[in-house]
mmCIF file with all atom_site columns, C-alpha atoms in Angstrom:
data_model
loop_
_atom_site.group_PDB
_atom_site.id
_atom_site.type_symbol
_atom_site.label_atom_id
_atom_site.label_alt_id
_atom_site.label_comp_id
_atom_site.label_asym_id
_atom_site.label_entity_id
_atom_site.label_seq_id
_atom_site.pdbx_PDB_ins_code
_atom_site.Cartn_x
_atom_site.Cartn_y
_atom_site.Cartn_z
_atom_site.occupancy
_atom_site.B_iso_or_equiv
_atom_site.pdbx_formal_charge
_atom_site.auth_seq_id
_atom_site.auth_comp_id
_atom_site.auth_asym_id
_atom_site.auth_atom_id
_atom_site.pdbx_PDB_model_num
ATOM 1   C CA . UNK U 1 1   ? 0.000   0.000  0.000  1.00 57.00 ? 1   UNK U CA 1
ATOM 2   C CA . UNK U 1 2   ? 1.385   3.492  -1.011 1.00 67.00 ? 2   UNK U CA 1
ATOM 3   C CA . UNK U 1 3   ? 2.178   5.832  1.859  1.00 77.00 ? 3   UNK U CA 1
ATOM 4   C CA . UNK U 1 4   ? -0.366  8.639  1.408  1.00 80.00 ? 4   UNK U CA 1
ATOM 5   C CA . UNK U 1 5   ? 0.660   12.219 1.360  1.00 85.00 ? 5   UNK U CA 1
ATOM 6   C CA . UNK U 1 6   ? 0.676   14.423 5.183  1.00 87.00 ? 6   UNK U CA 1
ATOM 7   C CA . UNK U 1 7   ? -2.850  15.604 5.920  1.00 90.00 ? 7   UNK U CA 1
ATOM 8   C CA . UNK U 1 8   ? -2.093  19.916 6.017  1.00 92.00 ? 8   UNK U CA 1
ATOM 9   C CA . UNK U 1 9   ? -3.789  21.661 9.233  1.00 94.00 ? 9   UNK U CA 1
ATOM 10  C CA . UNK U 1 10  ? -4.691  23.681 6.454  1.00 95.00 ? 10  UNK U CA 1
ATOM 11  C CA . UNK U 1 11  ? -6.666  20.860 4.659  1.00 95.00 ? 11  UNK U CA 1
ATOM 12  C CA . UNK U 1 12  ? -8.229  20.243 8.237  1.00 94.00 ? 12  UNK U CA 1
ATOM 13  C CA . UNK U 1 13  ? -9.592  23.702 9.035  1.00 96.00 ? 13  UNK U CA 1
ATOM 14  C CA . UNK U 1 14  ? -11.115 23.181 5.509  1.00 97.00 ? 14  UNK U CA 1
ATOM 15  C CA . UNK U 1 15  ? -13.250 20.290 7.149  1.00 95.00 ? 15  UNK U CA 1
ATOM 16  C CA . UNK U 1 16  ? -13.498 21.710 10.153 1.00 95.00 ? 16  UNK U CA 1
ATOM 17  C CA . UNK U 1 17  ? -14.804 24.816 8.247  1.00 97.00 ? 17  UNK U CA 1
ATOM 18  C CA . UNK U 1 18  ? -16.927 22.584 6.071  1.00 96.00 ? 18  UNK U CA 1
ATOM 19  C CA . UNK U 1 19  ? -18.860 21.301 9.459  1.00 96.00 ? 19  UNK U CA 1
ATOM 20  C CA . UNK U 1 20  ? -19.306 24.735 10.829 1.00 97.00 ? 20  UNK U CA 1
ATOM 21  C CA . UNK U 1 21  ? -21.177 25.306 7.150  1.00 97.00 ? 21  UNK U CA 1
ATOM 22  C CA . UNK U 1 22  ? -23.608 22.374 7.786  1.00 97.00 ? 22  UNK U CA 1
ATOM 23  C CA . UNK U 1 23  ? -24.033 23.272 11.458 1.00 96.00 ? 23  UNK U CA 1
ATOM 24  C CA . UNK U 1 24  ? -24.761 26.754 10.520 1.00 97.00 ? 24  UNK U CA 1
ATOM 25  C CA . UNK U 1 25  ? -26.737 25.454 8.122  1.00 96.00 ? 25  UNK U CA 1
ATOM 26  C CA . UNK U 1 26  ? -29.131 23.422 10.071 1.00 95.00 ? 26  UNK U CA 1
ATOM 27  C CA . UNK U 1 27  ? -29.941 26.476 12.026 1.00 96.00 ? 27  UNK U CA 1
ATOM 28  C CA . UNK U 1 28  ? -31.563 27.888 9.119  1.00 95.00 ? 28  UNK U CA 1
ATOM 29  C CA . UNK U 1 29  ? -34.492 25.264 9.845  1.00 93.00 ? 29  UNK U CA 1
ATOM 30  C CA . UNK U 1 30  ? -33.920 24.143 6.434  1.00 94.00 ? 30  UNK U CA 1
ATOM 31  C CA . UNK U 1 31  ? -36.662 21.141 5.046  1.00 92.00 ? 31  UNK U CA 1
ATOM 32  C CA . UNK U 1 32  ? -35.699 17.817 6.373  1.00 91.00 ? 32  UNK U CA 1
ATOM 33  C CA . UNK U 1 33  ? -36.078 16.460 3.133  1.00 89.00 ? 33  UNK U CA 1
ATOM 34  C CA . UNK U 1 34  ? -32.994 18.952 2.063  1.00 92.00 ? 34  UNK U CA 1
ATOM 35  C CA . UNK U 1 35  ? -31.085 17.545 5.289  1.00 93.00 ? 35  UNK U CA 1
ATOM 36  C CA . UNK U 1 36  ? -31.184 13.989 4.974  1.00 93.00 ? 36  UNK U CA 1
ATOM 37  C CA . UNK U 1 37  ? -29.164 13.227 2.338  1.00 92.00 ? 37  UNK U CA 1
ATOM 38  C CA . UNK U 1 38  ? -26.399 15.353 3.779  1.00 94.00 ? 38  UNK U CA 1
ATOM 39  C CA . UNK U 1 39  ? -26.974 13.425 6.784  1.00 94.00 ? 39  UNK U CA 1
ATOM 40  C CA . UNK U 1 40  ? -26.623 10.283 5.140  1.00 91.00 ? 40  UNK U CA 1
ATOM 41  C CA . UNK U 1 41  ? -23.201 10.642 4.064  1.00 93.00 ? 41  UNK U CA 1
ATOM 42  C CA . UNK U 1 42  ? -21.973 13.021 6.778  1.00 94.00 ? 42  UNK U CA 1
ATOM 43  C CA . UNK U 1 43  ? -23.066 9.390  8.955  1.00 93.00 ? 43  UNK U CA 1
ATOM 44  C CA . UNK U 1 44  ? -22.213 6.541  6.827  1.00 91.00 ? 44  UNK U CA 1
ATOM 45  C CA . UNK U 1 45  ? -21.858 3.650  8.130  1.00 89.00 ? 45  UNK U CA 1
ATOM 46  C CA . UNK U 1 46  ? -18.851 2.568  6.341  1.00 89.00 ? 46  UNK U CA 1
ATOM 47  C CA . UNK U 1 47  ? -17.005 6.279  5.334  1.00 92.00 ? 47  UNK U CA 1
ATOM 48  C CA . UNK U 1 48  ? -19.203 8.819  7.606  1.00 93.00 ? 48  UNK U CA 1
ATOM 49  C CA . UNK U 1 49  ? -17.398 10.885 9.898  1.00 94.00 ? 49  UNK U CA 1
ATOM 50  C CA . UNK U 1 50  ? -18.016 8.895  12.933 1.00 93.00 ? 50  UNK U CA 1
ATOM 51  C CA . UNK U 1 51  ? -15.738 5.616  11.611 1.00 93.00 ? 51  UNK U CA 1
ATOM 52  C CA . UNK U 1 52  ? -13.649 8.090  10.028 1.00 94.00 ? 52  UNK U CA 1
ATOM 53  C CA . UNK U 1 53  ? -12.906 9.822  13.739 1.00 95.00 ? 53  UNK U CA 1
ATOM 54  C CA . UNK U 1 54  ? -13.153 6.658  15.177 1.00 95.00 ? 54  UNK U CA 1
ATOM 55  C CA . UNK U 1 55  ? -10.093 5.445  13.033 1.00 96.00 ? 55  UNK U CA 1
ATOM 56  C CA . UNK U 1 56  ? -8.276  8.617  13.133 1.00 96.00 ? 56  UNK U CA 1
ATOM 57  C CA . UNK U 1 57  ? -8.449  8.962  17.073 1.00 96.00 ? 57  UNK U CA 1
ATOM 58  C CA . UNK U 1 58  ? -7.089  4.879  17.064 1.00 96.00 ? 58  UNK U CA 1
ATOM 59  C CA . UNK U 1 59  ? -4.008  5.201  15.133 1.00 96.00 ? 59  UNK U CA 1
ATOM 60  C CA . UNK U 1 60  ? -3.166  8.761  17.274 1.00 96.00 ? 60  UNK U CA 1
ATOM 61  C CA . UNK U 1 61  ? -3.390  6.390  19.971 1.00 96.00 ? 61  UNK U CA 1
ATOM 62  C CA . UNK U 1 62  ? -1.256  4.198  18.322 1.00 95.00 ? 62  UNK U CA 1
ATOM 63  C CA . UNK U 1 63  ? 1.620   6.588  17.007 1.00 94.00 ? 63  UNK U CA 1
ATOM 64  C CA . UNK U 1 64  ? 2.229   8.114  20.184 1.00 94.00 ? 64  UNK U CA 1
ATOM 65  C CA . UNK U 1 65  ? 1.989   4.382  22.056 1.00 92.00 ? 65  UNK U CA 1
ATOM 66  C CA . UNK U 1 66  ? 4.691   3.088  19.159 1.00 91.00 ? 66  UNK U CA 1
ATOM 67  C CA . UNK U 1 67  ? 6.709   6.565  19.630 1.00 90.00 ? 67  UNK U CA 1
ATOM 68  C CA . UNK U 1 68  ? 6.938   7.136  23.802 1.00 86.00 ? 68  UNK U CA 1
ATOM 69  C CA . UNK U 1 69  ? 9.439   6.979  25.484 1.00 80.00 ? 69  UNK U CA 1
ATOM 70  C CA . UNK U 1 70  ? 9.875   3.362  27.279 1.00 79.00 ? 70  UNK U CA 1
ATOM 71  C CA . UNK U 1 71  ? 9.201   2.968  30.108 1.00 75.00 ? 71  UNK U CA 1
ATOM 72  C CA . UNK U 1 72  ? 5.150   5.281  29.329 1.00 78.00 ? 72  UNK U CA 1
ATOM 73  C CA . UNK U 1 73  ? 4.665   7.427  31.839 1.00 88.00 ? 73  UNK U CA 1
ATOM 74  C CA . UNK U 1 74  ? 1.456   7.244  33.772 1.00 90.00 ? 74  UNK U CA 1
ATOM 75  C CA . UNK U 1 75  ? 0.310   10.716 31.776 1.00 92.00 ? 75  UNK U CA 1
ATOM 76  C CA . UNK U 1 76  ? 0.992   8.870  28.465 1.00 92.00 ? 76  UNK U CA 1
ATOM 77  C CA . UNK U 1 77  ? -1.174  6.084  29.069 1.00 92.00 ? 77  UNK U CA 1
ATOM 78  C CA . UNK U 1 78  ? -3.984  7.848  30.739 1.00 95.00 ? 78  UNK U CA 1
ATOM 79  C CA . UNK U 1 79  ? -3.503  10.356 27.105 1.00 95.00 ? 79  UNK U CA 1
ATOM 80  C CA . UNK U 1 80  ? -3.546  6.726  24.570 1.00 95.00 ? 80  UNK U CA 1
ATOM 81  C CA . UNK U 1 81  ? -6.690  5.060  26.628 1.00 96.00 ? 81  UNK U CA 1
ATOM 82  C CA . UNK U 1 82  ? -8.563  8.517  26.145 1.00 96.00 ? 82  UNK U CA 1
ATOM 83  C CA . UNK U 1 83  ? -7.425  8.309  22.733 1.00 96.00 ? 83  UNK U CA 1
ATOM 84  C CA . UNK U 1 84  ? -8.760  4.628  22.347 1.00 96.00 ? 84  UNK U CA 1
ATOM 85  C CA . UNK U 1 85  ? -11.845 5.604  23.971 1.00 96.00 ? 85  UNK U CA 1
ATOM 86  C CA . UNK U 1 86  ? -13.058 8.193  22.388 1.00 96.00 ? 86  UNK U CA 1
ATOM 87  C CA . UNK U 1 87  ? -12.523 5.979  19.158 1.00 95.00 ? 87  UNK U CA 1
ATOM 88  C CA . UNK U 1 88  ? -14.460 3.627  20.560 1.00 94.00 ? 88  UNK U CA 1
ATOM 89  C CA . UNK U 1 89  ? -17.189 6.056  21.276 1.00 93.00 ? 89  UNK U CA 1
ATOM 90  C CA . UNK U 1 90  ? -17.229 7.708  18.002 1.00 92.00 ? 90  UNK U CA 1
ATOM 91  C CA . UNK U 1 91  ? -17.068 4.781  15.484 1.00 87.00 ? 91  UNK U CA 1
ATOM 92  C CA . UNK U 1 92  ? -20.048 3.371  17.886 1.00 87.00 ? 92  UNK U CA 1
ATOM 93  C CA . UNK U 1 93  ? -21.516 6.567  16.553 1.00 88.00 ? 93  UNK U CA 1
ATOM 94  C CA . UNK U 1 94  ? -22.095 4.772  13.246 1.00 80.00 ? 94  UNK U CA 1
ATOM 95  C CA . UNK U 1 95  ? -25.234 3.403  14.094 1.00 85.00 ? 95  UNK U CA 1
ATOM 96  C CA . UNK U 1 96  ? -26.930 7.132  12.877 1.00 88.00 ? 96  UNK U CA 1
ATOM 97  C CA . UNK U 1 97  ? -26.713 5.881  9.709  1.00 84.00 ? 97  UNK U CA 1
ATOM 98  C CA . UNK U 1 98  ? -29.414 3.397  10.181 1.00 86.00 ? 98  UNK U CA 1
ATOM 99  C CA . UNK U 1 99  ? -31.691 6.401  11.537 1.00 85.00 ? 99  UNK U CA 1
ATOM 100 C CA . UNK U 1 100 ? -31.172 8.882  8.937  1.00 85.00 ? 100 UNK U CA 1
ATOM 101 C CA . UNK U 1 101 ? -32.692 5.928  6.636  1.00 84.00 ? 101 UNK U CA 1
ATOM 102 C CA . UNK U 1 102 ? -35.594 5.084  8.891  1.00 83.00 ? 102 UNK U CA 1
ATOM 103 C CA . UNK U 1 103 ? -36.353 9.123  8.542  1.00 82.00 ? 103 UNK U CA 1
ATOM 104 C CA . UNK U 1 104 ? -36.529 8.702  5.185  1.00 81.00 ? 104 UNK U CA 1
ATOM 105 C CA . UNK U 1 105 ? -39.816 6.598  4.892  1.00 78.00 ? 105 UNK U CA 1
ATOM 106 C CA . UNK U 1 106 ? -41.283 9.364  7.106  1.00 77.00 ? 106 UNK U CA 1
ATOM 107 C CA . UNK U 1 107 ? -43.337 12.872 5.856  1.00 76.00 ? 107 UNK U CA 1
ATOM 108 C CA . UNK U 1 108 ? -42.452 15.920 7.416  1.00 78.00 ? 108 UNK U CA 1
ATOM 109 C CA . UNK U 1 109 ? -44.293 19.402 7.664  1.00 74.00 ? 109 UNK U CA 1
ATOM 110 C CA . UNK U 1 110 ? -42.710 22.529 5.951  1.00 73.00 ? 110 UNK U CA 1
ATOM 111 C CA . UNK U 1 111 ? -39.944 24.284 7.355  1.00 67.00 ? 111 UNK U CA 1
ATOM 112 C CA . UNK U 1 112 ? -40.110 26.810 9.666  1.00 64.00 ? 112 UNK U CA 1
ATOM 113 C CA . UNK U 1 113 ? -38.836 28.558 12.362 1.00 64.00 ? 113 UNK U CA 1
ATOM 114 C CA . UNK U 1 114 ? -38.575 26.059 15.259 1.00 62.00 ? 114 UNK U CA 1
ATOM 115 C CA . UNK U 1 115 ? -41.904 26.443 18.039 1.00 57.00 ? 115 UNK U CA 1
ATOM 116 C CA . UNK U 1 116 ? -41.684 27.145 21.458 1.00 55.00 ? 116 UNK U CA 1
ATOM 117 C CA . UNK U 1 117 ? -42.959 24.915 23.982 1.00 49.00 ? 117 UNK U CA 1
#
């Protein structure tokens, strides 16, 4: 397998930045029909964000496990099991996917500003 090119922090702040635009974006109270299939990939089950974090958050984890100094220090290891945690939590995250298709079968009103209760 080819060794892919460094990630720029540059090239994250553009996804980071490309978030913010959906977030921001879901604030309009757009129609949900318009949101779902945003959704849907944003969520994937297979390349969505959370399996994406999930595996990104892992092999952190891993790099800085392979590259500490021996013996870890207590810090390091509490820093790899958050690290391996959080992945854990995240890729579980996956399971969205399955909801954003269940939503789908569903009608929904026009948008609107959102009603106080």
């Amino acid at each position: 397998m080819p060794n892919p090119s460094p990630t720029s922090s540059d090239e994250i702040a553009q996804a980071t930045a490309t978030l913010t635009q959906l977030k921001d974006y879901l604030r309009t109270h757009p129609p949900v029909s318009d949101v779902l299939p945003l959704l849907a990939r944003l969520l994937h089950e297979d390349t969505g964000v959370p399996i994406l974090l999930g595996d990104v958050l892992r092999s952190a984890a891993r790099l800085v496990s392979h590259q500490a100094a021996i013996p870890e220090t207590d810090e390091i290891r509490l820093i790899i099991d958050g690290l391996r945690d959080a992945a854990q939590e995240a890729a579980n995250w996956h399971t969205l996917h399955w909801d954003m298709q269940r939503l789908s079968g569903h009608a929904f009103g026009p948008a609107g500003p959102p009603t106080t209760s």
